[in-house]
mmCIF file of C-alpha atoms in Angstrom:
data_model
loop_
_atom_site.group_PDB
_atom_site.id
_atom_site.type_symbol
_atom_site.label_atom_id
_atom_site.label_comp_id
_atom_site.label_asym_id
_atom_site.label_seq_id
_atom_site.Cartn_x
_atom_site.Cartn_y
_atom_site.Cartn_z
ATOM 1 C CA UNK I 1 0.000 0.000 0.000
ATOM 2 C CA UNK I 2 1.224 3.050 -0.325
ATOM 3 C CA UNK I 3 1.931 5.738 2.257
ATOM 4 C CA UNK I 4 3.657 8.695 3.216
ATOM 5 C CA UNK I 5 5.969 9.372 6.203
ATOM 6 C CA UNK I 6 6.933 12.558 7.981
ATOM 7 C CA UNK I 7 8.872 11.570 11.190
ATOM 8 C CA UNK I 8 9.077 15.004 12.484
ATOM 9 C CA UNK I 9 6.032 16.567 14.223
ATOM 10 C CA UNK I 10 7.708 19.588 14.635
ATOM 11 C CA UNK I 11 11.056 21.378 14.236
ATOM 12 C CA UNK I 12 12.815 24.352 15.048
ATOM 13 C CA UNK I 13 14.846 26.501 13.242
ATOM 14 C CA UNK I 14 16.912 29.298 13.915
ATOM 15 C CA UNK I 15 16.277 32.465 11.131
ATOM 16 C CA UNK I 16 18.722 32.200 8.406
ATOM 17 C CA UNK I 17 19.742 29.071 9.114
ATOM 18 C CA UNK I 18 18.958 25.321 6.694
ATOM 19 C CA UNK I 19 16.684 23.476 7.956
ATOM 20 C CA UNK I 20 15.928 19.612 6.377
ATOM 21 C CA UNK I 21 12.411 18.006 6.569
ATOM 22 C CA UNK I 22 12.302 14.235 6.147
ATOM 23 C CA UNK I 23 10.158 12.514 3.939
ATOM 24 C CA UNK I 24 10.049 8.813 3.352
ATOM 25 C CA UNK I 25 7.207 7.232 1.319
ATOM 26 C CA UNK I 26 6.183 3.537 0.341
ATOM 27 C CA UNK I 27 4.885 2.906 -3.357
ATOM 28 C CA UNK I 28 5.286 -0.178 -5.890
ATOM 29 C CA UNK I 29 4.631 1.954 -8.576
ATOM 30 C CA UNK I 30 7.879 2.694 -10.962
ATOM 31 C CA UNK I 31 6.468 5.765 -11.758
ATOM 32 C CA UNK I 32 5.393 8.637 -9.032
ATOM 33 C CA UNK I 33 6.131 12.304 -7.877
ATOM 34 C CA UNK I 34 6.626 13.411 -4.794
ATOM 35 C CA UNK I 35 5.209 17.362 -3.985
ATOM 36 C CA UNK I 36 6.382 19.542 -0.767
ATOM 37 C CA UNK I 37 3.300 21.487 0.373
ATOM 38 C CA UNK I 38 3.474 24.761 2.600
ATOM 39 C CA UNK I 39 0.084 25.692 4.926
ATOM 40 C CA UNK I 40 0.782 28.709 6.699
ATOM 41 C CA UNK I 41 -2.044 29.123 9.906
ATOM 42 C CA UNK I 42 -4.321 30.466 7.468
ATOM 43 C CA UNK I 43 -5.055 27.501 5.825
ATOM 44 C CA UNK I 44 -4.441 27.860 1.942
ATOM 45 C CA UNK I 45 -1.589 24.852 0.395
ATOM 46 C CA UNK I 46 1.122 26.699 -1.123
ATOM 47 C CA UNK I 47 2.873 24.350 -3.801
ATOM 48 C CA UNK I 48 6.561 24.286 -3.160
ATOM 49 C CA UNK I 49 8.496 21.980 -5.172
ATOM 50 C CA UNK I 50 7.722 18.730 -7.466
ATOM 51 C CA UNK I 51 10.659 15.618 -8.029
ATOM 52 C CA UNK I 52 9.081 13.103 -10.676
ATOM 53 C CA UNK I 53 10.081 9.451 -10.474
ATOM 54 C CA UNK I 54 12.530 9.450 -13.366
ATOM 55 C CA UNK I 55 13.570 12.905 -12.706
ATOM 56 C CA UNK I 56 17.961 12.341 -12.337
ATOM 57 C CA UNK I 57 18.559 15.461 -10.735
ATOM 58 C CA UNK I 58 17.212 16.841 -7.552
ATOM 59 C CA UNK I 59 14.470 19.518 -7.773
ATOM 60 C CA UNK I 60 15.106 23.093 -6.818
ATOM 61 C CA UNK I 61 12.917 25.983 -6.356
ATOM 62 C CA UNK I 62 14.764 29.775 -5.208
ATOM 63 C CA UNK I 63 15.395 28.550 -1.366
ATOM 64 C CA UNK I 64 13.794 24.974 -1.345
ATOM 65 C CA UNK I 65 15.401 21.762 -2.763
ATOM 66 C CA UNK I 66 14.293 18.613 -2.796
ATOM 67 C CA UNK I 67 16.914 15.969 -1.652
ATOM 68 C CA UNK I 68 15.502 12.567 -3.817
ATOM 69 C CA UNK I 69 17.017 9.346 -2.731
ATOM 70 C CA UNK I 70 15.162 6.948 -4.959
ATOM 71 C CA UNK I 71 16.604 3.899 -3.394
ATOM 72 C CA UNK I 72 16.118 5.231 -0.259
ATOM 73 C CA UNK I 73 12.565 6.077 -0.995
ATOM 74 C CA UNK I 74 12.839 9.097 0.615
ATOM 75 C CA UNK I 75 12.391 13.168 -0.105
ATOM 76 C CA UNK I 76 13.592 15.263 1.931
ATOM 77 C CA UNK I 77 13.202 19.042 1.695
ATOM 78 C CA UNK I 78 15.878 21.467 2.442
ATOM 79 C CA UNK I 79 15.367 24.966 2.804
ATOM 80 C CA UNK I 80 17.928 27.170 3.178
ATOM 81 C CA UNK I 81 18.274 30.504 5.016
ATOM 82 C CA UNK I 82 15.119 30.059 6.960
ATOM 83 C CA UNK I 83 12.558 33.397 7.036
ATOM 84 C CA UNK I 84 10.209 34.393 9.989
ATOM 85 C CA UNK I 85 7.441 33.676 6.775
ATOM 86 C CA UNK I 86 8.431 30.169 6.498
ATOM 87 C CA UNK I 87 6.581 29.313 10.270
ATOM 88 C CA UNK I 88 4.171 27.279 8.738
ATOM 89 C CA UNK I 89 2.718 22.957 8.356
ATOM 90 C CA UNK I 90 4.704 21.368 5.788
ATOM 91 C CA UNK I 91 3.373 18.600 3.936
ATOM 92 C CA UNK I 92 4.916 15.684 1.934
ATOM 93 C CA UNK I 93 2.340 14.383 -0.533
ATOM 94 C CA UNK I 94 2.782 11.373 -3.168
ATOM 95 C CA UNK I 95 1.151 11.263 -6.778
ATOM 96 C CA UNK I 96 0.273 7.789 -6.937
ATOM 97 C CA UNK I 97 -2.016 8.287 -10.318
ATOM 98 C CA UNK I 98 -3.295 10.777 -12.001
ATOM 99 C CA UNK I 99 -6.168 11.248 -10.075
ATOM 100 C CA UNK I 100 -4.990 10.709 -6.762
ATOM 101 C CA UNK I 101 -2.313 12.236 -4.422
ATOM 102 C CA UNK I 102 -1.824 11.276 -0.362
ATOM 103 C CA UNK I 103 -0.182 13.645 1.751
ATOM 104 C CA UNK I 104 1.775 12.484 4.877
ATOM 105 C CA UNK I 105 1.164 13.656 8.345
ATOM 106 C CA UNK I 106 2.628 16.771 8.009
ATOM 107 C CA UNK I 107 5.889 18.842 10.267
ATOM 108 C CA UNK I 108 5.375 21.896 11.721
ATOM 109 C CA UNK I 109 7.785 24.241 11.433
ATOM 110 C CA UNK I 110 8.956 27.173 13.631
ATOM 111 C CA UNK I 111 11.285 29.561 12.554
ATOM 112 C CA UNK I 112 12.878 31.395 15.722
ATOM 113 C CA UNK I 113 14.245 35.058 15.340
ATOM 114 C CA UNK Q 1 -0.415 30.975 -12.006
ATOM 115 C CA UNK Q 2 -3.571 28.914 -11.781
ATOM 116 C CA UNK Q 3 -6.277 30.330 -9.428
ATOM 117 C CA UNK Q 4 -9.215 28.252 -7.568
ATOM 118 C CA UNK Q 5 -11.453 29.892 -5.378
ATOM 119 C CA UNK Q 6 -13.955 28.394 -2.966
ATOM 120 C CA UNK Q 7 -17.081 29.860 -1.566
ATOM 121 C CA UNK Q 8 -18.281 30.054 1.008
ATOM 122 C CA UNK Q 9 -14.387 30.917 2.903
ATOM 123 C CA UNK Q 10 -16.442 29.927 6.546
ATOM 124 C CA UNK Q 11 -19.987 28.829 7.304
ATOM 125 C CA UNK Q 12 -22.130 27.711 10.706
ATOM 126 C CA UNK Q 13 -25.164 25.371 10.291
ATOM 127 C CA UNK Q 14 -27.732 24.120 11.912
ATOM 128 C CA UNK Q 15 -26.992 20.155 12.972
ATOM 129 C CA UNK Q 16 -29.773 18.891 10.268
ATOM 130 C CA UNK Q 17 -29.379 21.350 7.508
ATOM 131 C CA UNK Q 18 -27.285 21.123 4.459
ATOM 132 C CA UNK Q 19 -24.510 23.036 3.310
ATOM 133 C CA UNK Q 20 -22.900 23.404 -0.183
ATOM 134 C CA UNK Q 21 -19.697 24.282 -0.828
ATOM 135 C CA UNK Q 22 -18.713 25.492 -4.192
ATOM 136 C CA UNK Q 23 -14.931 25.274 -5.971
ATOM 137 C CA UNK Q 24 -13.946 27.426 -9.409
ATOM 138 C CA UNK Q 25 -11.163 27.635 -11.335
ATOM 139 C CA UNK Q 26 -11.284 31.161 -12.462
ATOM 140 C CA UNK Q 27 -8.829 31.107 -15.258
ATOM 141 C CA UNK Q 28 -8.212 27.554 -16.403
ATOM 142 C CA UNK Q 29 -10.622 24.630 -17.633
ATOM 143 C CA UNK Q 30 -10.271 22.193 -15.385
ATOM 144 C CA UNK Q 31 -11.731 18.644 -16.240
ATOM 145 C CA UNK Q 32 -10.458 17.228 -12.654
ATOM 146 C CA UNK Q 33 -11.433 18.724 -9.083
ATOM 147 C CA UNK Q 34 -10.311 16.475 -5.876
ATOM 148 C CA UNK Q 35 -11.857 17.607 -2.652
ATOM 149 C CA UNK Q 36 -9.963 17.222 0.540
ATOM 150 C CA UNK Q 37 -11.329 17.514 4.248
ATOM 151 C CA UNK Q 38 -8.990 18.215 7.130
ATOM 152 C CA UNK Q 39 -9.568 17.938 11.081
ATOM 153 C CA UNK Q 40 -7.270 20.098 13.319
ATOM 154 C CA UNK Q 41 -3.377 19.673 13.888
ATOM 155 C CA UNK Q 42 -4.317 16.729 10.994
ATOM 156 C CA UNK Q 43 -3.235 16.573 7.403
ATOM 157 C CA UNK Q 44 -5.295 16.643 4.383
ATOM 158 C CA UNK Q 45 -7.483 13.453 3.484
ATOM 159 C CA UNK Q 46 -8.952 12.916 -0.399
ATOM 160 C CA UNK Q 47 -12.515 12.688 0.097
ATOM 161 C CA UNK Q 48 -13.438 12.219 -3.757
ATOM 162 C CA UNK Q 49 -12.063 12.631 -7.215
ATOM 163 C CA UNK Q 50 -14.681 15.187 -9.236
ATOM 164 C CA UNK Q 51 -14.440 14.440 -13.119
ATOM 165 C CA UNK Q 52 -16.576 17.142 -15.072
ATOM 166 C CA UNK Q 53 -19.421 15.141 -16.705
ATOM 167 C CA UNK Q 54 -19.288 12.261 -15.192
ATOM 168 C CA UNK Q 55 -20.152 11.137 -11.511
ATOM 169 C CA UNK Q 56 -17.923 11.241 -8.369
ATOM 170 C CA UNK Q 57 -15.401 8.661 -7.574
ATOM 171 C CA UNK Q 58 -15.642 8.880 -3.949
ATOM 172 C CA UNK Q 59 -12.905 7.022 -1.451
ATOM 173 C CA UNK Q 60 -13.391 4.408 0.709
ATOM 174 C CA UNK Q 61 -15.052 5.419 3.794
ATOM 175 C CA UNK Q 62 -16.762 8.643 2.624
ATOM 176 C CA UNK Q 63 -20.374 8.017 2.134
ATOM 177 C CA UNK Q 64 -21.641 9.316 -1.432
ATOM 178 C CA UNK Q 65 -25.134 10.148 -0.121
ATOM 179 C CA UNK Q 66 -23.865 12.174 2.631
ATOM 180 C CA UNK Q 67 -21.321 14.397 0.870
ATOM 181 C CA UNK Q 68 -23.298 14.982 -2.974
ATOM 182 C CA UNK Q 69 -20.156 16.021 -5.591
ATOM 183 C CA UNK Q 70 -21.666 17.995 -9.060
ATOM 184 C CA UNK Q 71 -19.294 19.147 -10.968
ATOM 185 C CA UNK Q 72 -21.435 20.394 -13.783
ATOM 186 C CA UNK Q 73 -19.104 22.620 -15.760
ATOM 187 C CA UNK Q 74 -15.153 22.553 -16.469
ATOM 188 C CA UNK Q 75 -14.813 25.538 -14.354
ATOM 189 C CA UNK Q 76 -17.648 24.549 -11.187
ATOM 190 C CA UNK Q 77 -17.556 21.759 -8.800
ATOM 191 C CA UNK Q 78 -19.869 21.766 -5.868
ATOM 192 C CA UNK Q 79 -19.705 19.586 -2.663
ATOM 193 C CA UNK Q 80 -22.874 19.626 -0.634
ATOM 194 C CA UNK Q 81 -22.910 18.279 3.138
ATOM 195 C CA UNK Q 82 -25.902 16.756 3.353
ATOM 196 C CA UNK Q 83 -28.315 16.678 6.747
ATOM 197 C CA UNK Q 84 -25.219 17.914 8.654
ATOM 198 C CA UNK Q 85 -23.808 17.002 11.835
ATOM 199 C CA UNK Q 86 -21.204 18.412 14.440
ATOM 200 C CA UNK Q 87 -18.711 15.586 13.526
ATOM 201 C CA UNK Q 88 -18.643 16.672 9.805
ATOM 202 C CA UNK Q 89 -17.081 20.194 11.496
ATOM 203 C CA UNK Q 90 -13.907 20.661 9.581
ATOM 204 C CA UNK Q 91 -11.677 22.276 7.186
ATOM 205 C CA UNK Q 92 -12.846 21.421 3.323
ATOM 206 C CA UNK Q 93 -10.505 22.298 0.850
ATOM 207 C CA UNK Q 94 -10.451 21.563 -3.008
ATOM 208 C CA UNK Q 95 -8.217 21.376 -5.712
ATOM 209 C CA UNK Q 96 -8.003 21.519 -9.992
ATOM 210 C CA UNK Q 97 -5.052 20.298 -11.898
ATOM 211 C CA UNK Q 98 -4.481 21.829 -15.413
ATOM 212 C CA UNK Q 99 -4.482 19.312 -18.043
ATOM 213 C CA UNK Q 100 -1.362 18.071 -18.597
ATOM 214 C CA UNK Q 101 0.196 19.248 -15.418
ATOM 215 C CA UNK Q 102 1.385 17.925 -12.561
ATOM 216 C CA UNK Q 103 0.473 20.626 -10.509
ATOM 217 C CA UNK Q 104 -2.936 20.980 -8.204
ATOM 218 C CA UNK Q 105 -3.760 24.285 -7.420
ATOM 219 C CA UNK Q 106 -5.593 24.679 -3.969
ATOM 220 C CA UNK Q 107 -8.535 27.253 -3.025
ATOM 221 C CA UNK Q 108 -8.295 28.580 0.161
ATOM 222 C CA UNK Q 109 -10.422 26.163 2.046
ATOM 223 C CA UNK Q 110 -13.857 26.674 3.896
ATOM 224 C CA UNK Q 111 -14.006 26.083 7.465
ATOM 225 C CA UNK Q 112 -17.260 24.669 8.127
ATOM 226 C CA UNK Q 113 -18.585 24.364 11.802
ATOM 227 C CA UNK Q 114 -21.966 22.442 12.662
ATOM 228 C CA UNK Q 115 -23.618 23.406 15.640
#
């Protein structure tokens, strides 16, 4: 079956500092993307980044990157110099068709001044 | 980019009534809505797959009769909770994907709460 791990109910981060998020997920499917989700406290899903299966190198978006260990099974999002703004849920989510994505249990981040 | 909005962004009911909840995609056609319904300090769970056209492909545990899905037009999907209770009190939140992209773009959620 497939599922989606976060291990990390909540981290802390000092401002301008990198800060990783794990991700590991569990799919028999060869081909899948992973997606890193932002919800700040007012609720709205801000897309952050997208790795495909087959994708060789490791997505990167301005100050997130996506750290894709295939064999691993695991995604792991790093963000780099960490911003007040970036206090927020983070969510791991896996495409597992077309029609169908499953987020993991989410981190909460807390970027400290 | 992509914009969905949802309407109503908050609403209270009556434990009995119905509520509908409706999701656009204001600048793209979008032939695929998914709605999502979150509890607090919980992550998002797919409640049903909305194909324009065609009836809702609902997952397993989330009772069709309850929670009606019409998604009439490429741009309108509509998700009515039906005869309402307090335990349906949560954060509903639906998405589009543009055709040929991986992408889903969110609305903003509606936060019902059944009194």
């Amino acid at each position: 079956a497939q599922k989606i791990t976060q291990t990390q109910p909540g981290m802390f981060v000092q401002e301008k500092e990198a800060v990783t998020l794990d991700c590991t997920y569990d799919t028999s499917d060869q081909s899948y993307g992973l997606f890193w989700y932002k919800q700040p406290s007012s609720g709205e899903m801000i897309f952050l980044i997208y790795q495909g299966s087959y994708d060789e190198q490791n997505a990167t978006e301005g100050r997130y990157s996506l750290n894709f260990q295939k064999a691993r099974k695991s995604a792991n999002l790093v963000i780099s110099a960490s911003q007040l703004g970036d206090s927020a849920m983070y969510f791991c989510a896996l495409e597992i068709s077309y029609d169908k994505v499953i987020f993991g249990p989410g981190t909460s981040l807390s970027v400290i001044p | 980019g992509a914009v969905v909005s949802q309407h109503p962004s908050w609403v209270i009911c009556k434990s009995g009534t119905s509520v509908k909840i409706e999701c656009r995609s204001l600048d793209f056609q979008a032939t695929t809505m998914f709605w999502y319904r979150q509890f607090p300090k919980q992550s998002l769970m797919l409640m049903a797959t909305s194909n324009e056209g065609s009836k809702a492909t609902y997952e397993q545990g989330v009772e069709k009769d309850k929670f009606l899905i019409n998604h009439a037009s490429l741009t309108l999907s509509t998700l009515t909770v039906t005869s309402a209770h307090p335990e349906d009190s949560s954060f509903y939140i639906c998405s589009a994907r543009v055709p040929g992209n991986y992408e889903q773009y969110f609305g903003p959620g509606t936060r019902l709460t059944v009194t």
